[in-house]
Coordinates of C-alpha atoms and ligand atoms in Angstrom, one line a residue:
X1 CA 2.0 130.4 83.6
X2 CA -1.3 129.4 82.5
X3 CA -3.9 128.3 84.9
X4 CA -7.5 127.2 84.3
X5 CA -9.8 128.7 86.5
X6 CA -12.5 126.3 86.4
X7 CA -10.6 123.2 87.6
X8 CA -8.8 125.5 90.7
X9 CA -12.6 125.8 91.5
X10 CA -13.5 122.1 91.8
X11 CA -10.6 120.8 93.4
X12 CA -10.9 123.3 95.6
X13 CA -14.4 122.2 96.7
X14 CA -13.9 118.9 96.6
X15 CA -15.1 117.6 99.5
X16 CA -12.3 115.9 102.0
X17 CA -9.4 116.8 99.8
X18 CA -6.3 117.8 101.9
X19 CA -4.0 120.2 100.5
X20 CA -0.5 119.6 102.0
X21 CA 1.4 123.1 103.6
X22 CA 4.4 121.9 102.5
X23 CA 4.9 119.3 99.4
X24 CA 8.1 118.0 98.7
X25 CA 8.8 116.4 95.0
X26 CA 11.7 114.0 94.3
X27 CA 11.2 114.5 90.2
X28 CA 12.9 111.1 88.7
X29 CA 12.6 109.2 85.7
X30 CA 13.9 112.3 83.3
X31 CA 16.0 109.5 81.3
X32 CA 14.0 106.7 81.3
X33 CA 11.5 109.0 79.9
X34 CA 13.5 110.4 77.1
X35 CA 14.5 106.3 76.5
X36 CA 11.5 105.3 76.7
X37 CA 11.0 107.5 73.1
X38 CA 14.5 106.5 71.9
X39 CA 15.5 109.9 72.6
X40 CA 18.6 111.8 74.5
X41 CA 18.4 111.8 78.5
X42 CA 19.0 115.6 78.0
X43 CA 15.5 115.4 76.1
X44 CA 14.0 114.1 79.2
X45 CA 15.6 117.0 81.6
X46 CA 14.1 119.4 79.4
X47 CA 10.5 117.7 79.7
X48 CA 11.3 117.6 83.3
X49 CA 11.4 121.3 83.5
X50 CA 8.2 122.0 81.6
X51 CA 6.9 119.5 84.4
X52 CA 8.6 121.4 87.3
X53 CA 6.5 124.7 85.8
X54 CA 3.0 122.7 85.8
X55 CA 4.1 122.0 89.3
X56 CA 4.5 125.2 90.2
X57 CA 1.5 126.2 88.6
X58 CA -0.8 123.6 90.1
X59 CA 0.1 124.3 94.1
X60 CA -0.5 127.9 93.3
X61 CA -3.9 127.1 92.0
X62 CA -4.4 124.5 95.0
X63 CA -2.8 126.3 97.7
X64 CA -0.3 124.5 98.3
X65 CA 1.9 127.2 100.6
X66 CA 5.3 125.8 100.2
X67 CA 7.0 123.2 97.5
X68 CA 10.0 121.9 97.3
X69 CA 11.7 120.8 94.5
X70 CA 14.8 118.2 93.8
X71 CA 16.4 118.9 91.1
X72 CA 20.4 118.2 91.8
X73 CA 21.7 115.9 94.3
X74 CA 25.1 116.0 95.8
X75 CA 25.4 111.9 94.6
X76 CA 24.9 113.6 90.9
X77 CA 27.9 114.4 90.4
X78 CA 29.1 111.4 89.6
X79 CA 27.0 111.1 86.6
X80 CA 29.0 111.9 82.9
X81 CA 30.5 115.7 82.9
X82 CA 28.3 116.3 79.4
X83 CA 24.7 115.5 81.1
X84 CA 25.9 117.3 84.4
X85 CA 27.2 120.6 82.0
X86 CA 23.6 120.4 80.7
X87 CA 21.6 120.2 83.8
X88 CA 23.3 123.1 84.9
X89 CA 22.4 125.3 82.2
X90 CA 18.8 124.1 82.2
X91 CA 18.9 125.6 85.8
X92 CA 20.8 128.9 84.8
X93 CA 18.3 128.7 81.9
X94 CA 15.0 128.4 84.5
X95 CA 15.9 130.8 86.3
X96 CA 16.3 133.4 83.9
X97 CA 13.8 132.9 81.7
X98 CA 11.1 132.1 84.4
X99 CA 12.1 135.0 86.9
X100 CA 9.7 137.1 85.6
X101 CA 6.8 134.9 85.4
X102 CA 7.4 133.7 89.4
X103 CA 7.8 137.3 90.3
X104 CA 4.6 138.5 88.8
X105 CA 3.0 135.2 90.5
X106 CA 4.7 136.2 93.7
X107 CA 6.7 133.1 94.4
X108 CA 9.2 133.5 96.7
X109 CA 12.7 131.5 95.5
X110 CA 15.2 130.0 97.5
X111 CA 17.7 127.5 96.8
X112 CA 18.8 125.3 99.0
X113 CA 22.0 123.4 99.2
X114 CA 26.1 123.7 99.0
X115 CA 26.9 126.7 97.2
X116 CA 30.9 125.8 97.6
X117 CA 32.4 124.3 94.1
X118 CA 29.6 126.0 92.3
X119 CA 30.9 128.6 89.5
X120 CA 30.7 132.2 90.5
X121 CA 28.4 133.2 88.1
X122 CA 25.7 130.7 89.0
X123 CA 25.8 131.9 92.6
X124 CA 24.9 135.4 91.2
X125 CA 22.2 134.0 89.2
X126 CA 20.9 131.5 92.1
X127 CA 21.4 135.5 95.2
X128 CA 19.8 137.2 92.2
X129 CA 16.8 135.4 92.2
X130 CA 16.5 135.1 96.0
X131 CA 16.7 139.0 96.6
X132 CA 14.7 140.1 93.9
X133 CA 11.5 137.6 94.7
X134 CA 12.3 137.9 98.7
X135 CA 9.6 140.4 99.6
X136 CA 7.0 138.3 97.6
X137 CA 4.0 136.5 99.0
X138 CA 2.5 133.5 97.5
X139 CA 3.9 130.4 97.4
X140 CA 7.4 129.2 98.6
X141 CA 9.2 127.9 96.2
X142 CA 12.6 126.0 97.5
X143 CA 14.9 124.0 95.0
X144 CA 17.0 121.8 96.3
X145 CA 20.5 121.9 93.8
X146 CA 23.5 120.6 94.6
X147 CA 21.5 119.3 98.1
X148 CA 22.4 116.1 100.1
X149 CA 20.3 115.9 103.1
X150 CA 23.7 114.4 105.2
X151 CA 25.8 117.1 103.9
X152 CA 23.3 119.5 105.3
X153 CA 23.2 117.8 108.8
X154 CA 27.2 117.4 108.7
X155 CA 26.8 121.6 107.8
X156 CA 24.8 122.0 110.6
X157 CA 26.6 120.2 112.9
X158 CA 29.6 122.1 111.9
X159 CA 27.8 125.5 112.8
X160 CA 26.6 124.3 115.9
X161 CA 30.3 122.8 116.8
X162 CA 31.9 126.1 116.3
X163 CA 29.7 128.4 118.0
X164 CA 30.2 125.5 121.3
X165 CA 34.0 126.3 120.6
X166 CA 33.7 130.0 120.2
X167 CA 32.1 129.7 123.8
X168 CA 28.6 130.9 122.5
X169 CA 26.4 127.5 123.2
X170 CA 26.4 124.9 125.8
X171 CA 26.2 121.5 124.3
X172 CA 23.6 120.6 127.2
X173 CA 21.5 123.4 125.7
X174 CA 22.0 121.9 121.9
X175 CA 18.0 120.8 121.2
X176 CA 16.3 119.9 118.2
X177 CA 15.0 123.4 117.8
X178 CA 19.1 124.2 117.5
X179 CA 19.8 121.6 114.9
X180 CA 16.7 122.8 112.6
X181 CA 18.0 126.5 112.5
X182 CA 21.1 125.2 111.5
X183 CA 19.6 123.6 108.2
X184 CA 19.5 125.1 104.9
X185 CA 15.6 125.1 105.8
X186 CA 14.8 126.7 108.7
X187 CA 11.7 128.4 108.7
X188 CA 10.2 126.2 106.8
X189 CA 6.9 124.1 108.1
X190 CA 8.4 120.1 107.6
X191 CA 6.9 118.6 104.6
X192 CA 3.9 117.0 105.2
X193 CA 3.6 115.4 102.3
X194 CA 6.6 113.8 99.6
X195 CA 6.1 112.3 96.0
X196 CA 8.5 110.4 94.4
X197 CA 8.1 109.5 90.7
X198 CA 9.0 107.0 88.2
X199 CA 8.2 104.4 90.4
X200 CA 11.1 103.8 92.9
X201 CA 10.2 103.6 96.2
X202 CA 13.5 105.7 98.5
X203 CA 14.3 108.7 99.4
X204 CA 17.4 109.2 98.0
X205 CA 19.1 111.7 100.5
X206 CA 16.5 114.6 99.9
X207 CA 14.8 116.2 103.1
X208 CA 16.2 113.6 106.0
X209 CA 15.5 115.6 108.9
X210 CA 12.7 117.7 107.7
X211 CA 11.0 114.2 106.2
X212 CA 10.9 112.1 109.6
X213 CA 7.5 112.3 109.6
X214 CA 6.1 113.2 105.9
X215 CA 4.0 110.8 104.3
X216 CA 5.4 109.6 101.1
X217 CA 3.4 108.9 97.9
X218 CA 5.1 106.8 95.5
X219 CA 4.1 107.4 91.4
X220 CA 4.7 105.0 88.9
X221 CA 4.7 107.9 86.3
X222 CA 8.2 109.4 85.3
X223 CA 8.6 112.9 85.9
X224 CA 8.3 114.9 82.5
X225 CA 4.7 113.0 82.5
X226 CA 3.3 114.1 86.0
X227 CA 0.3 116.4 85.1
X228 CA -3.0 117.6 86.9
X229 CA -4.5 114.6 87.1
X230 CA -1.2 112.8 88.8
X231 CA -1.2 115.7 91.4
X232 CA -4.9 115.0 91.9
X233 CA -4.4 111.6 92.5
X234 CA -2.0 111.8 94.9
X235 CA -3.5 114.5 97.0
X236 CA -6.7 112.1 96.9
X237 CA -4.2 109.4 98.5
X238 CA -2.7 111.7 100.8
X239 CA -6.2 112.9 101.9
X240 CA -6.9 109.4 103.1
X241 CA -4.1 108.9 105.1
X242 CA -4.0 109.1 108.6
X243 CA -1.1 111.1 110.3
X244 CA -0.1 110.0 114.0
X245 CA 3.3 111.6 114.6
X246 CA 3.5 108.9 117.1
X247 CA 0.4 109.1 118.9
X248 CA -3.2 106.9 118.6
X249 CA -5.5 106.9 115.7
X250 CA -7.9 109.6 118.1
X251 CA -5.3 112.2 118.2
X252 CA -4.3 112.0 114.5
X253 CA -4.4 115.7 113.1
Ligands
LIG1 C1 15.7 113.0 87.6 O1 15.7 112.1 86.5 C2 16.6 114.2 87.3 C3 17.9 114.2 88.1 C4 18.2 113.4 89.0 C5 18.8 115.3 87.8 P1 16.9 111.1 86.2 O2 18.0 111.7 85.4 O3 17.4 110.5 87.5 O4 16.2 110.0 85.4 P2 16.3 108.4 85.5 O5 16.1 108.0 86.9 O6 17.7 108.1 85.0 O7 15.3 107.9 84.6
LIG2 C1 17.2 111.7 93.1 O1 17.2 111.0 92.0 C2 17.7 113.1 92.9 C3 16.9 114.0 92.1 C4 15.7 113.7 91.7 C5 17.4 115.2 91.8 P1 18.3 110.0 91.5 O2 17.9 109.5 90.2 O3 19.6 110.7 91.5 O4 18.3 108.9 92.6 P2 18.8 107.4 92.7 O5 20.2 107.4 92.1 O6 17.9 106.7 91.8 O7 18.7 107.0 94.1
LIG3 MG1 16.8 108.9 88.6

């Protein structure tokens, strides 16, 4: 991954510039992209990956200490079988041909979502790449694929509902603290911070729980575009906003 030294030095000191602990990216617009130059939506996934490794790049070189990536929702399924087929080996194809380059950058990779209905030699690939970057250090990379954020609360509820049957939890002691170590996430800081590109404004099942109290930061640019200066001008927005978490303006954090 290339990084510029000289650019990590003066976003760092610019003054009043929050970096968020944990950034959350919903990466759309990969086919209006590719339309937008009368080419293939495939085109456009393939520029969205190039994008997905400046991302990478950049919160290294900011700080950023945990991302989190969308890249497969559980509603994609029901897009045609040929863009789905290619998707899937763009992902097969990240990971093994950027392992390397994350583990020598020490990113730590996990990916989060339903492993069930996935092919048994993409599950190797995706417990591969967790063990063999799991002692590393820097920043946490977590990619959500194959992720629905209700199919990870109706997982967790699951898990909570048979350890009550099994006799091993009370429901009166069932807290939130229970529910968030039943999700895919736990031990992960919330996301304080989520960008959407290509210029719709929802959420589109990603992050639910975790996301309750992010702030969200909607970019008009589609995804394979998003380049330092985007992430610079969203931090710069999300340096001027003003967290509550429920409270009054004098306790914002
Ligand atoms: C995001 O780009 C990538 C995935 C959802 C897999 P899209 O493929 O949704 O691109 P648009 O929204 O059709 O432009
Ligand atoms: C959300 O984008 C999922 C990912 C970016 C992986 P979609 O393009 O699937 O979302 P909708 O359909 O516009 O809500
Ligand atoms: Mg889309």
């Amino acid at each position: 991954m290339s990084s510029d030294p000289a650019i990590t030095t003066t976003a760092r000191q610019a003054p009043g510039l929050k970096i968020p602990v944990h950034l959350g990216v919903i990466m759309d617009g990969n086919g209006r992209w590719a339309r937008s130059r009368g080419k293939p939506r495939t085109e456009g996934h393939m520029a969205g990956v190039k994008a997905l490794r400046r991302i990478v790049d950049l919160s290294i070189r900011y700080g950023v200490a945990n991302l989190t990536v969308f890249s497969f929702s559980s509603e994609n399924w029901s897009r045609p079988r040929d863009e789905i087929n290619f998707i899937f080996t763009l992902l097969r194809r990240f990971v093994a041909s950027d392992l390397e380059t994350l583990y020598r950058n020490n990113v730590r990779v996990r990916i989060i979502g339903t492993r069930l209905g996935l092919e048994a030699s993409l599950q190797r690939l995706i417990d591969d790449v967790e063990q063999k970057t799991a002692l590393n250090t820097g920043l946490n990379l977590t990619v959500a694929f194959n992720y629905g954020g209700r199919a990870e609360i109706t997982e967790a509820i699951r898990r909570i509902a048979v350890a009550v049957s099994a006799g091993e939890l009370r429901p009166e002691d069932i807290t939130e603290a229970t529910v968030e170590r039943a999700l895919y996430t736990y031990g992960l800081p919330d996301p304080d911070l989520i960008i959407r590109t290509s210029g719709e404004q929802r959420v589109s099942n990603f992050l639910l729980w975790q996301g309750a109290y992010s702030e969200l930061v909607f970019v008009e640019q589609n995804w394979p575009d998003f380049d330092e200066r985007s992430f610079l001008g969203v931090l710069e927005e999300y340096s001027l906003r003003e967290r509550r978490f429920g409270g009054v303006e004098a306790q914002s954090l």
